[in-house]
Amino acid sequence: MRKHPFRLWRYRVLIPVPRDAEIISLNEGGTPLIRLKRIEKLVGVKSIYAKFEGANPTGSFKDRGMTVAVTMAKYLGFRNVICASTGNTASSMAAYAARGGLHAIIVLPEGKVARGKIAQSILHGATIIYVKGGFDSALKTVLAAYEAGLAYPLNSINPWRIEGQKTVAYEIVDEIGVPDWIIVPVGNAGNITAIWKGLKELRKFDLIDRLPRLAGVQASGASPLVEAFRENKEELKPVENPETIASAIRIGNPVNWRRALRAVRESNGVLLSVSDEEILAAQRKLARLEGIGVEPASAVTLAGFLRLVEEKIIERDDKVVFILTGHALKDPDIASSHNIRSFSANNRIDALKIIASLEGTSTFTN
Ligand code: AN7
């Protein structure tokens, strides 16, 4: 297969789509793996990398799963695709459906989706249905629509999504070998499930000789998986009204909870939660110490990492990778809410006086 040799589809041999399928792609994947030198120095851990999934075509990791799922939707002859979403799945599906000539129907929790994500869904011409309640209620609508034969669902219950998302693990291993830790934000837990699947496949094919430990991070107002993990339970108690500033992971009843729990336990990993304050502080650190702009849901990785270092679960010599799932511009309201020095000048002289009075750097990191 030479038609899509680059980026995600260079792993086509490990993605089980039929040979004659027309690949619907925006050249997703192949995202930058960025060494976080200033954070390494700050924290005293030897090697820390960020896999910047915000560099995907629609600004989130969802494009990896979507290229495969929309390819299959088209191959199977569906005309309508549907998803419930906290925003990123929706914007990604809208773009890939447009590219494949399919109709995107998006079910969103009203008033709970970040502005950039809604803008993208509108721009790509999706049909949007706003519903009351949170993401979990939107997903029930999608499942009912599927059962009624109205549309093909592209949430992460769809196995093709996982097949695409697992490729992030291949890319990391290709570039730096097997890290000691991979830190992943957790909402519906599709991504952490996919990453583990990718890693286990590499192990099965003897392409790697060990596996990393996974750390899954939830927001403390939406952390049912963390509870199940701590109490060593085999059941999930959904959070009724999940609340966090990280709207992408404001999910109370994660679809893939069972597989995610198994993945974390198998990897000898951990699940932990962090507060909104920690999330915002981490978002600022990534932006102002490293120049990497992520949305709050992605910043949970750094926040969780700092906790794990403090608790000495992650050690100084460890090689750690953060999965930075979405771009800062996805949520412009949160991005613009951070502290900064700003002035209003009445005229140019006034502006120059202000500039002359500035000292040092305007970088706030806390
Ligand atoms: C930036 O778009 O669930 O644990 O509907 O947008 O695989 O759900 C988004 C989730 C992390 C969590 N980071 O991933 C949706 C949606 C960002 C996200 C997650 C999401 P999963």
mmCIF file of C-alpha atoms and ligand atoms in Angstrom:
data_model
loop_
_atom_site.group_PDB
_atom_site.id
_atom_site.type_symbol
_atom_site.label_atom_id
_atom_site.label_comp_id
_atom_site.label_asym_id
_atom_site.label_seq_id
_atom_site.Cartn_x
_atom_site.Cartn_y
_atom_site.Cartn_z
ATOM 1 C CA MET A 1 0.000 0.000 0.000
ATOM 2 C CA ARG A 2 1.876 3.023 -1.228
ATOM 3 C CA LYS A 3 -0.973 5.484 -1.556
ATOM 4 C CA HIS A 4 -0.808 6.816 2.025
ATOM 5 C CA PRO A 5 2.718 6.071 3.153
ATOM 6 C CA PHE A 6 2.978 8.962 5.605
ATOM 7 C CA ARG A 7 1.771 9.759 9.077
ATOM 8 C CA LEU A 8 -0.968 7.587 10.550
ATOM 9 C CA TRP A 9 -1.630 5.449 7.499
ATOM 10 C CA ARG A 10 1.940 4.289 7.286
ATOM 11 C CA TYR A 11 0.754 1.807 9.925
ATOM 12 C CA ARG A 12 -1.969 0.522 7.630
ATOM 13 C CA VAL A 13 -0.689 -3.027 7.934
ATOM 14 C CA LEU A 14 -1.742 -2.883 11.608
ATOM 15 C CA ILE A 15 -5.117 -1.240 10.933
ATOM 16 C CA PRO A 16 -7.537 -3.928 9.760
ATOM 17 C CA VAL A 17 -9.508 -1.980 7.133
ATOM 18 C CA PRO A 18 -10.324 -3.894 3.940
ATOM 19 C CA ARG A 19 -7.776 -3.529 1.153
ATOM 20 C CA ASP A 20 -10.264 -1.965 -1.246
ATOM 21 C CA ALA A 21 -11.533 0.683 1.175
ATOM 22 C CA GLU A 22 -11.168 4.290 0.054
ATOM 23 C CA ILE A 23 -9.188 5.976 2.815
ATOM 24 C CA ILE A 24 -10.768 9.206 4.061
ATOM 25 C CA SER A 25 -7.799 11.106 5.467
ATOM 26 C CA LEU A 26 -6.541 14.583 6.285
ATOM 27 C CA ASN A 27 -2.951 13.382 6.796
ATOM 28 C CA GLU A 28 -3.535 13.080 10.539
ATOM 29 C CA GLY A 29 -1.019 11.597 12.970
ATOM 30 C CA GLY A 30 2.734 12.093 12.829
ATOM 31 C CA THR A 31 2.334 14.704 15.559
ATOM 32 C CA PRO A 32 5.352 16.337 17.221
ATOM 33 C CA LEU A 33 6.970 14.597 20.164
ATOM 34 C CA ILE A 34 8.459 17.503 22.077
ATOM 35 C CA ARG A 35 11.056 17.287 24.845
ATOM 36 C CA LEU A 36 9.999 19.399 27.837
ATOM 37 C CA LYS A 37 13.424 20.583 28.933
ATOM 38 C CA ARG A 38 12.350 23.386 31.218
ATOM 39 C CA ILE A 39 9.840 21.218 33.045
ATOM 40 C CA GLU A 40 12.498 18.489 33.353
ATOM 41 C CA LYS A 41 14.763 20.991 35.052
ATOM 42 C CA LEU A 42 11.995 22.336 37.257
ATOM 43 C CA VAL A 43 10.891 18.915 38.476
ATOM 44 C CA GLY A 44 14.158 16.997 38.330
ATOM 45 C CA VAL A 45 12.903 14.120 36.192
ATOM 46 C CA LYS A 46 15.335 13.059 33.466
ATOM 47 C CA SER A 47 13.269 12.851 30.308
ATOM 48 C CA ILE A 48 9.804 14.190 29.743
ATOM 49 C CA TYR A 49 8.144 14.349 26.350
ATOM 50 C CA ALA A 50 4.858 15.759 25.137
ATOM 51 C CA LYS A 51 3.035 14.092 22.272
ATOM 52 C CA PHE A 52 1.252 17.139 20.945
ATOM 53 C CA GLU A 53 -1.992 15.798 19.523
ATOM 54 C CA GLY A 54 -3.285 19.339 19.177
ATOM 55 C CA ALA A 55 -1.239 19.407 15.967
ATOM 56 C CA ASN A 56 -3.698 17.074 14.242
ATOM 57 C CA PRO A 57 -5.824 18.536 11.399
ATOM 58 C CA THR A 58 -8.809 19.484 13.574
ATOM 59 C CA GLY A 59 -6.712 20.154 16.673
ATOM 60 C CA SER A 60 -7.231 16.974 18.678
ATOM 61 C CA PHE A 61 -6.284 13.297 18.914
ATOM 62 C CA LYS A 62 -9.783 12.378 17.763
ATOM 63 C CA ASP A 63 -8.644 12.652 14.127
ATOM 64 C CA ARG A 64 -6.709 9.395 14.494
ATOM 65 C CA GLY A 65 -9.822 7.416 15.261
ATOM 66 C CA MET A 66 -12.007 9.408 12.931
ATOM 67 C CA THR A 67 -10.003 8.762 9.756
ATOM 68 C CA VAL A 68 -10.474 5.028 10.306
ATOM 69 C CA ALA A 69 -14.099 5.184 11.490
ATOM 70 C CA VAL A 70 -15.269 7.461 8.668
ATOM 71 C CA THR A 71 -13.369 5.349 6.149
ATOM 72 C CA MET A 72 -15.322 2.337 7.416
ATOM 73 C CA ALA A 73 -18.648 4.187 7.609
ATOM 74 C CA LYS A 74 -18.284 5.035 3.945
ATOM 75 C CA TYR A 75 -17.070 1.564 3.034
ATOM 76 C CA LEU A 76 -20.089 0.029 4.766
ATOM 77 C CA GLY A 77 -22.397 2.300 2.807
ATOM 78 C CA PHE A 78 -23.711 4.579 5.573
ATOM 79 C CA ARG A 79 -24.735 8.104 4.594
ATOM 80 C CA ASN A 80 -25.435 9.498 8.068
ATOM 81 C CA VAL A 81 -22.887 9.385 10.858
ATOM 82 C CA ILE A 82 -23.750 10.427 14.391
ATOM 83 C CA CYS A 83 -21.924 11.092 17.653
ATOM 84 C CA ALA A 84 -22.478 12.502 21.102
ATOM 85 C CA SER A 85 -19.619 14.691 22.164
ATOM 86 C CA THR A 86 -18.058 17.029 24.652
ATOM 87 C CA GLY A 87 -16.812 18.761 21.482
ATOM 88 C CA ASN A 88 -13.683 17.259 19.956
ATOM 89 C CA THR A 89 -15.233 14.088 18.589
ATOM 90 C CA ALA A 90 -17.892 16.322 17.037
ATOM 91 C CA SER A 91 -15.483 18.703 15.329
ATOM 92 C CA SER A 92 -13.369 15.838 14.068
ATOM 93 C CA MET A 93 -16.361 13.874 12.793
ATOM 94 C CA ALA A 94 -17.741 16.986 11.091
ATOM 95 C CA ALA A 95 -14.500 17.508 9.163
ATOM 96 C CA TYR A 96 -13.981 13.868 8.149
ATOM 97 C CA ALA A 97 -17.639 13.414 7.215
ATOM 98 C CA ALA A 98 -17.337 16.475 4.981
ATOM 99 C CA ARG A 99 -14.245 15.003 3.365
ATOM 100 C CA GLY A 100 -16.008 11.674 2.795
ATOM 101 C CA GLY A 101 -19.222 13.268 1.541
ATOM 102 C CA LEU A 102 -21.257 11.964 4.512
ATOM 103 C CA HIS A 103 -23.832 13.764 6.627
ATOM 104 C CA ALA A 104 -22.656 14.497 10.180
ATOM 105 C CA ILE A 105 -25.249 14.595 12.946
ATOM 106 C CA ILE A 106 -23.848 15.833 16.217
ATOM 107 C CA VAL A 107 -25.565 15.563 19.595
ATOM 108 C CA LEU A 108 -24.152 18.056 22.097
ATOM 109 C CA PRO A 109 -24.932 18.777 25.755
ATOM 110 C CA GLU A 110 -26.386 22.266 25.557
ATOM 111 C CA GLY A 111 -24.231 25.022 27.060
ATOM 112 C CA LYS A 112 -21.409 22.611 27.937
ATOM 113 C CA VAL A 113 -19.177 22.590 24.867
ATOM 114 C CA ALA A 114 -16.189 24.910 24.376
ATOM 115 C CA ARG A 115 -16.565 27.603 21.743
ATOM 116 C CA GLY A 116 -13.817 26.535 19.337
ATOM 117 C CA LYS A 117 -15.310 23.070 19.012
ATOM 118 C CA ILE A 118 -18.784 24.348 18.217
ATOM 119 C CA ALA A 119 -17.296 26.762 15.682
ATOM 120 C CA GLN A 120 -15.568 23.906 13.869
ATOM 121 C CA SER A 121 -18.699 21.750 13.815
ATOM 122 C CA ILE A 122 -20.672 24.624 12.315
ATOM 123 C CA LEU A 123 -17.962 25.462 9.801
ATOM 124 C CA HIS A 124 -17.807 21.900 8.488
ATOM 125 C CA GLY A 125 -21.552 21.862 7.997
ATOM 126 C CA ALA A 126 -22.678 19.314 10.581
ATOM 127 C CA THR A 127 -26.264 19.171 11.799
ATOM 128 C CA ILE A 128 -26.225 19.929 15.517
ATOM 129 C CA ILE A 129 -28.814 18.732 18.014
ATOM 130 C CA TYR A 130 -28.452 20.288 21.440
ATOM 131 C CA VAL A 131 -29.855 18.195 24.293
ATOM 132 C CA LYS A 132 -30.436 18.884 27.969
ATOM 133 C CA GLY A 133 -28.241 17.179 30.534
ATOM 134 C CA GLY A 134 -24.601 16.263 30.113
ATOM 135 C CA PHE A 135 -22.598 14.125 27.709
ATOM 136 C CA ASP A 136 -23.949 10.902 29.189
ATOM 137 C CA SER A 137 -27.487 11.876 28.229
ATOM 138 C CA ALA A 138 -26.355 12.891 24.714
ATOM 139 C CA LEU A 139 -24.796 9.446 24.266
ATOM 140 C CA LYS A 140 -28.094 7.747 25.142
ATOM 141 C CA THR A 141 -29.732 9.717 22.328
ATOM 142 C CA VAL A 142 -27.066 8.503 19.902
ATOM 143 C CA LEU A 143 -27.506 4.872 20.912
ATOM 144 C CA ALA A 144 -31.277 5.194 20.472
ATOM 145 C CA ALA A 145 -30.781 6.706 17.007
ATOM 146 C CA TYR A 146 -28.511 3.794 16.090
ATOM 147 C CA GLU A 147 -30.984 1.215 17.372
ATOM 148 C CA ALA A 148 -33.668 2.899 15.286
ATOM 149 C CA GLY A 149 -31.430 2.468 12.223
ATOM 150 C CA LEU A 150 -31.102 6.210 11.654
ATOM 151 C CA ALA A 151 -27.325 6.650 11.594
ATOM 152 C CA TYR A 152 -23.941 4.979 12.163
ATOM 153 C CA PRO A 153 -22.465 5.889 15.569
ATOM 154 C CA LEU A 154 -18.889 7.168 15.727
ATOM 155 C CA ASN A 155 -18.395 7.378 19.480
ATOM 156 C CA SER A 156 -15.619 5.286 20.972
ATOM 157 C CA ILE A 157 -18.001 2.349 21.370
ATOM 158 C CA ASN A 158 -17.185 2.066 17.671
ATOM 159 C CA PRO A 159 -14.184 -0.296 17.459
ATOM 160 C CA TRP A 160 -12.749 1.476 14.394
ATOM 161 C CA ARG A 161 -12.109 4.556 16.483
ATOM 162 C CA ILE A 162 -9.867 2.531 18.779
ATOM 163 C CA GLU A 163 -8.013 1.052 15.790
ATOM 164 C CA GLY A 164 -7.019 4.546 14.695
ATOM 165 C CA GLN A 165 -6.230 5.927 18.108
ATOM 166 C CA LYS A 166 -3.837 3.103 18.973
ATOM 167 C CA THR A 167 -1.366 4.489 16.410
ATOM 168 C CA VAL A 168 -0.188 7.169 18.832
ATOM 169 C CA ALA A 169 1.519 4.372 20.762
ATOM 170 C CA TYR A 170 3.277 3.166 17.597
ATOM 171 C CA GLU A 171 4.582 6.654 16.904
ATOM 172 C CA ILE A 172 5.980 7.115 20.396
ATOM 173 C CA VAL A 173 7.764 3.752 20.335
ATOM 174 C CA ASP A 174 9.097 4.444 16.826
ATOM 175 C CA GLU A 175 10.612 7.686 17.988
ATOM 176 C CA ILE A 176 11.956 7.067 21.510
ATOM 177 C CA GLY A 177 11.456 3.369 22.218
ATOM 178 C CA VAL A 178 9.390 2.241 25.194
ATOM 179 C CA PRO A 179 8.986 4.946 27.845
ATOM 180 C CA ASP A 180 8.544 4.119 31.528
ATOM 181 C CA TRP A 181 5.272 6.002 31.787
ATOM 182 C CA ILE A 182 2.581 7.254 29.422
ATOM 183 C CA ILE A 183 0.230 9.763 31.035
ATOM 184 C CA VAL A 184 -3.221 10.039 29.470
ATOM 185 C CA PRO A 185 -6.253 12.220 30.174
ATOM 186 C CA VAL A 186 -9.342 10.083 30.766
ATOM 187 C CA GLY A 187 -12.947 10.921 29.872
ATOM 188 C CA ASN A 188 -14.753 8.080 28.136
ATOM 189 C CA ALA A 189 -11.510 6.118 28.438
ATOM 190 C CA GLY A 190 -11.326 5.271 24.735
ATOM 191 C CA ASN A 191 -7.879 6.732 24.298
ATOM 192 C CA ILE A 192 -6.185 4.948 27.179
ATOM 193 C CA THR A 193 -7.831 1.716 25.994
ATOM 194 C CA ALA A 194 -6.534 2.317 22.459
ATOM 195 C CA ILE A 195 -3.005 3.141 23.586
ATOM 196 C CA TRP A 196 -2.819 -0.063 25.602
ATOM 197 C CA LYS A 197 -4.121 -2.058 22.643
ATOM 198 C CA GLY A 198 -1.410 -0.555 20.424
ATOM 199 C CA LEU A 199 1.305 -1.324 22.937
ATOM 200 C CA LYS A 200 0.168 -4.883 23.492
ATOM 201 C CA GLU A 201 0.163 -5.499 19.762
ATOM 202 C CA LEU A 202 3.762 -4.297 19.507
ATOM 203 C CA ARG A 203 4.635 -6.648 22.347
ATOM 204 C CA LYS A 204 2.788 -9.541 20.732
ATOM 205 C CA PHE A 205 4.691 -9.045 17.493
ATOM 206 C CA ASP A 206 7.949 -8.926 19.489
ATOM 207 C CA LEU A 207 8.630 -5.400 18.323
ATOM 208 C CA ILE A 208 9.163 -4.326 21.932
ATOM 209 C CA ASP A 209 10.366 -6.316 24.920
ATOM 210 C CA ARG A 210 8.578 -4.495 27.730
ATOM 211 C CA LEU A 211 5.543 -2.334 28.323
ATOM 212 C CA PRO A 212 5.242 1.112 29.876
ATOM 213 C CA ARG A 213 3.087 1.897 32.899
ATOM 214 C CA LEU A 214 -0.054 3.904 32.214
ATOM 215 C CA ALA A 215 -1.252 6.780 34.340
ATOM 216 C CA GLY A 216 -4.829 7.805 33.603
ATOM 217 C CA VAL A 217 -5.851 11.220 34.889
ATOM 218 C CA GLN A 218 -9.407 12.435 35.470
ATOM 219 C CA ALA A 219 -10.703 15.744 36.763
ATOM 220 C CA SER A 220 -11.734 15.447 40.398
ATOM 221 C CA GLY A 221 -15.335 16.478 39.652
ATOM 222 C CA ALA A 222 -15.647 13.706 37.052
ATOM 223 C CA SER A 223 -13.593 10.785 38.314
ATOM 224 C CA PRO A 224 -15.681 7.598 38.539
ATOM 225 C CA LEU A 225 -12.813 5.476 37.212
ATOM 226 C CA VAL A 226 -10.450 6.736 39.869
ATOM 227 C CA GLU A 227 -12.938 5.693 42.548
ATOM 228 C CA ALA A 228 -13.285 2.209 41.073
ATOM 229 C CA PHE A 229 -9.505 1.881 40.833
ATOM 230 C CA ARG A 230 -8.849 3.018 44.406
ATOM 231 C CA GLU A 231 -11.451 0.731 45.853
ATOM 232 C CA ASN A 232 -10.281 -2.112 43.630
ATOM 233 C CA LYS A 233 -13.812 -2.625 42.343
ATOM 234 C CA GLU A 234 -15.091 -4.394 39.257
ATOM 235 C CA GLU A 235 -18.025 -2.061 38.900
ATOM 236 C CA LEU A 236 -18.417 1.590 38.104
ATOM 237 C CA LYS A 237 -20.488 4.034 40.073
ATOM 238 C CA PRO A 238 -21.361 6.805 37.596
ATOM 239 C CA VAL A 239 -21.042 10.432 38.726
ATOM 240 C CA GLU A 240 -24.496 11.984 38.337
ATOM 241 C CA ASN A 241 -23.589 15.598 37.664
ATOM 242 C CA PRO A 242 -19.931 15.707 36.663
ATOM 243 C CA GLU A 243 -18.348 19.137 37.013
ATOM 244 C CA THR A 244 -14.950 20.421 35.936
ATOM 245 C CA ILE A 245 -13.454 23.286 34.016
ATOM 246 C CA ALA A 246 -12.021 20.663 31.642
ATOM 247 C CA SER A 247 -15.252 20.342 29.663
ATOM 248 C CA ALA A 248 -13.813 17.721 27.281
ATOM 249 C CA ILE A 249 -13.646 15.186 30.117
ATOM 250 C CA ARG A 250 -16.820 16.223 31.942
ATOM 251 C CA ILE A 251 -18.124 12.665 31.695
ATOM 252 C CA GLY A 252 -19.777 10.790 34.556
ATOM 253 C CA ASN A 253 -20.295 7.372 33.008
ATOM 254 C CA PRO A 254 -17.292 6.459 30.825
ATOM 255 C CA VAL A 255 -18.184 4.039 28.038
ATOM 256 C CA ASN A 256 -14.889 2.148 28.026
ATOM 257 C CA TRP A 257 -14.446 1.945 31.788
ATOM 258 C CA ARG A 258 -14.032 -1.816 31.972
ATOM 259 C CA ARG A 259 -11.280 -2.018 29.381
ATOM 260 C CA ALA A 260 -9.559 1.044 30.773
ATOM 261 C CA LEU A 261 -9.464 -0.376 34.293
ATOM 262 C CA ARG A 262 -8.019 -3.598 32.962
ATOM 263 C CA ALA A 263 -5.411 -1.700 30.930
ATOM 264 C CA VAL A 264 -4.237 0.368 33.873
ATOM 265 C CA ARG A 265 -4.071 -2.644 36.182
ATOM 266 C CA GLU A 266 -2.254 -4.803 33.624
ATOM 267 C CA SER A 267 0.299 -2.073 33.090
ATOM 268 C CA ASN A 268 0.907 -1.803 36.827
ATOM 269 C CA GLY A 269 -0.213 1.783 36.414
ATOM 270 C CA VAL A 270 -2.411 4.210 38.293
ATOM 271 C CA LEU A 271 -5.571 6.267 37.948
ATOM 272 C CA LEU A 272 -5.696 9.589 39.757
ATOM 273 C CA SER A 273 -7.659 12.804 39.735
ATOM 274 C CA VAL A 274 -6.624 16.450 39.881
ATOM 275 C CA SER A 275 -8.481 19.628 40.824
ATOM 276 C CA ASP A 276 -9.492 22.442 38.486
ATOM 277 C CA GLU A 277 -6.866 24.672 40.124
ATOM 278 C CA GLU A 278 -4.140 22.141 39.389
ATOM 279 C CA ILE A 279 -5.401 21.830 35.816
ATOM 280 C CA LEU A 280 -5.245 25.575 35.189
ATOM 281 C CA ALA A 281 -1.815 25.885 36.780
ATOM 282 C CA ALA A 282 -0.565 23.026 34.580
ATOM 283 C CA GLN A 283 -2.083 24.595 31.464
ATOM 284 C CA ARG A 284 -0.169 27.793 32.277
ATOM 285 C CA LYS A 285 3.081 25.922 32.895
ATOM 286 C CA LEU A 286 2.906 24.123 29.565
ATOM 287 C CA ALA A 287 2.070 27.353 27.773
ATOM 288 C CA ARG A 288 4.539 29.636 29.515
ATOM 289 C CA LEU A 289 7.466 27.346 30.290
ATOM 290 C CA GLU A 290 7.356 25.279 27.120
ATOM 291 C CA GLY A 291 5.323 27.234 24.575
ATOM 292 C CA ILE A 292 2.764 24.451 24.204
ATOM 293 C CA GLY A 293 -0.876 25.554 24.186
ATOM 294 C CA VAL A 294 -3.305 22.845 25.234
ATOM 295 C CA GLU A 295 -6.888 22.765 26.353
ATOM 296 C CA PRO A 296 -7.598 22.053 30.050
ATOM 297 C CA ALA A 297 -8.396 18.355 29.501
ATOM 298 C CA SER A 298 -4.858 17.837 28.198
ATOM 299 C CA ALA A 299 -3.244 19.764 31.033
ATOM 300 C CA VAL A 300 -4.421 17.085 33.497
ATOM 301 C CA THR A 301 -1.387 15.077 32.335
ATOM 302 C CA LEU A 302 1.126 17.539 33.762
ATOM 303 C CA ALA A 303 -0.994 18.060 36.875
ATOM 304 C CA GLY A 304 -1.177 14.297 37.445
ATOM 305 C CA PHE A 305 2.520 13.902 36.724
ATOM 306 C CA LEU A 306 3.445 16.473 39.371
ATOM 307 C CA ARG A 307 1.411 14.518 41.922
ATOM 308 C CA LEU A 308 3.047 11.237 40.949
ATOM 309 C CA VAL A 309 6.501 12.766 41.262
ATOM 310 C CA GLU A 310 5.617 14.160 44.659
ATOM 311 C CA GLU A 311 4.374 10.755 45.756
ATOM 312 C CA LYS A 312 7.605 9.224 44.387
ATOM 313 C CA ILE A 313 5.622 6.887 42.149
ATOM 314 C CA ILE A 314 7.396 8.425 39.167
ATOM 315 C CA GLU A 315 11.151 8.552 39.757
ATOM 316 C CA ARG A 316 13.956 10.820 38.630
ATOM 317 C CA ASP A 317 15.335 8.443 36.016
ATOM 318 C CA ASP A 318 12.003 7.675 34.400
ATOM 319 C CA LYS A 319 11.210 8.460 30.786
ATOM 320 C CA VAL A 320 7.729 9.942 30.684
ATOM 321 C CA VAL A 321 5.356 10.873 27.851
ATOM 322 C CA PHE A 322 2.319 13.134 28.223
ATOM 323 C CA ILE A 323 -0.478 12.698 25.691
ATOM 324 C CA LEU A 324 -1.552 16.295 25.055
ATOM 325 C CA THR A 325 -4.891 15.547 23.467
ATOM 326 C CA GLY A 326 -6.231 18.929 22.332
ATOM 327 C CA HIS A 327 -5.159 22.403 21.220
ATOM 328 C CA ALA A 328 -5.555 25.492 23.435
ATOM 329 C CA LEU A 329 -7.695 27.259 20.824
ATOM 330 C CA LYS A 330 -10.394 24.665 21.299
ATOM 331 C CA ASP A 331 -11.385 26.551 24.432
ATOM 332 C CA PRO A 332 -10.555 30.215 23.839
ATOM 333 C CA ASP A 333 -12.545 31.357 26.860
ATOM 334 C CA ILE A 334 -10.389 29.400 29.287
ATOM 335 C CA ALA A 335 -7.204 30.326 27.405
ATOM 336 C CA SER A 336 -8.013 34.018 27.756
ATOM 337 C CA SER A 337 -8.932 33.755 31.425
ATOM 338 C CA HIS A 338 -5.312 33.446 32.616
ATOM 339 C CA ASN A 339 -3.507 36.264 34.370
ATOM 340 C CA ILE A 340 -1.233 38.536 32.383
ATOM 341 C CA ARG A 341 -0.008 42.102 32.473
ATOM 342 C CA SER A 342 -2.040 44.230 30.094
ATOM 343 C CA PHE A 343 -2.399 47.985 29.688
ATOM 344 C CA SER A 344 -4.539 50.415 27.764
ATOM 345 C CA ALA A 345 -2.546 53.243 26.224
ATOM 346 C CA ASN A 346 -4.196 56.518 25.261
ATOM 347 C CA ASN A 347 -1.653 57.344 22.548
ATOM 348 C CA ARG A 348 1.716 56.248 21.212
ATOM 349 C CA ILE A 349 3.779 58.225 23.712
ATOM 350 C CA ASP A 350 1.763 56.656 26.473
ATOM 351 C CA ALA A 351 2.349 53.201 24.992
ATOM 352 C CA LEU A 352 6.107 53.811 24.787
ATOM 353 C CA LYS A 353 6.201 54.976 28.403
ATOM 354 C CA ILE A 354 4.524 51.771 29.486
ATOM 355 C CA ILE A 355 6.936 49.661 27.444
ATOM 356 C CA ALA A 356 9.931 51.525 28.879
ATOM 357 C CA SER A 357 8.671 50.878 32.391
ATOM 358 C CA LEU A 358 8.472 47.106 31.945
ATOM 359 C CA GLU A 359 11.084 44.975 33.576
ATOM 360 C CA GLY A 360 12.002 41.355 33.222
ATOM 361 C CA THR A 361 9.650 38.874 31.786
ATOM 362 C CA SER A 362 5.890 38.771 31.763
ATOM 363 C CA THR A 363 5.824 35.044 32.181
ATOM 364 C CA PHE A 364 3.703 33.973 35.121
ATOM 365 C CA THR A 365 3.924 30.300 35.786
ATOM 366 C CA ASN A 366 1.754 29.943 38.811
HETATM 367 C C1 AN7 B 1 -9.003 17.023 24.623
HETATM 368 O O1 AN7 B 1 -15.098 14.713 22.198
HETATM 369 O O2 AN7 B 1 -15.220 12.506 24.809
HETATM 370 O O3 AN7 B 1 -10.883 9.152 27.516
HETATM 371 O O4 AN7 B 1 -16.813 13.679 23.029
HETATM 372 O O5 AN7 B 1 -11.537 15.956 23.963
HETATM 373 O O6 AN7 B 1 -10.835 8.780 25.064
HETATM 374 O O7 AN7 B 1 -12.733 9.983 26.119
HETATM 375 C C2 AN7 B 1 -13.455 13.975 24.277
HETATM 376 C C3 AN7 B 1 -12.537 13.479 25.128
HETATM 377 C C4 AN7 B 1 -9.133 13.910 26.507
HETATM 378 C C5 AN7 B 1 -10.729 12.078 26.831
HETATM 379 N N1 AN7 B 1 -8.737 15.068 25.990
HETATM 380 O O8 AN7 B 1 -10.505 11.002 25.955
HETATM 381 C C6 AN7 B 1 -15.607 13.975 23.034
HETATM 382 C C7 AN7 B 1 -14.768 13.405 24.105
HETATM 383 C C8 AN7 B 1 -9.527 15.748 25.153
HETATM 384 C C9 AN7 B 1 -10.790 15.259 24.805
HETATM 385 C C10 AN7 B 1 -10.371 13.373 26.211
HETATM 386 C C11 AN7 B 1 -11.230 14.044 25.365
HETATM 387 P P1 AN7 B 1 -11.285 9.644 26.165
#
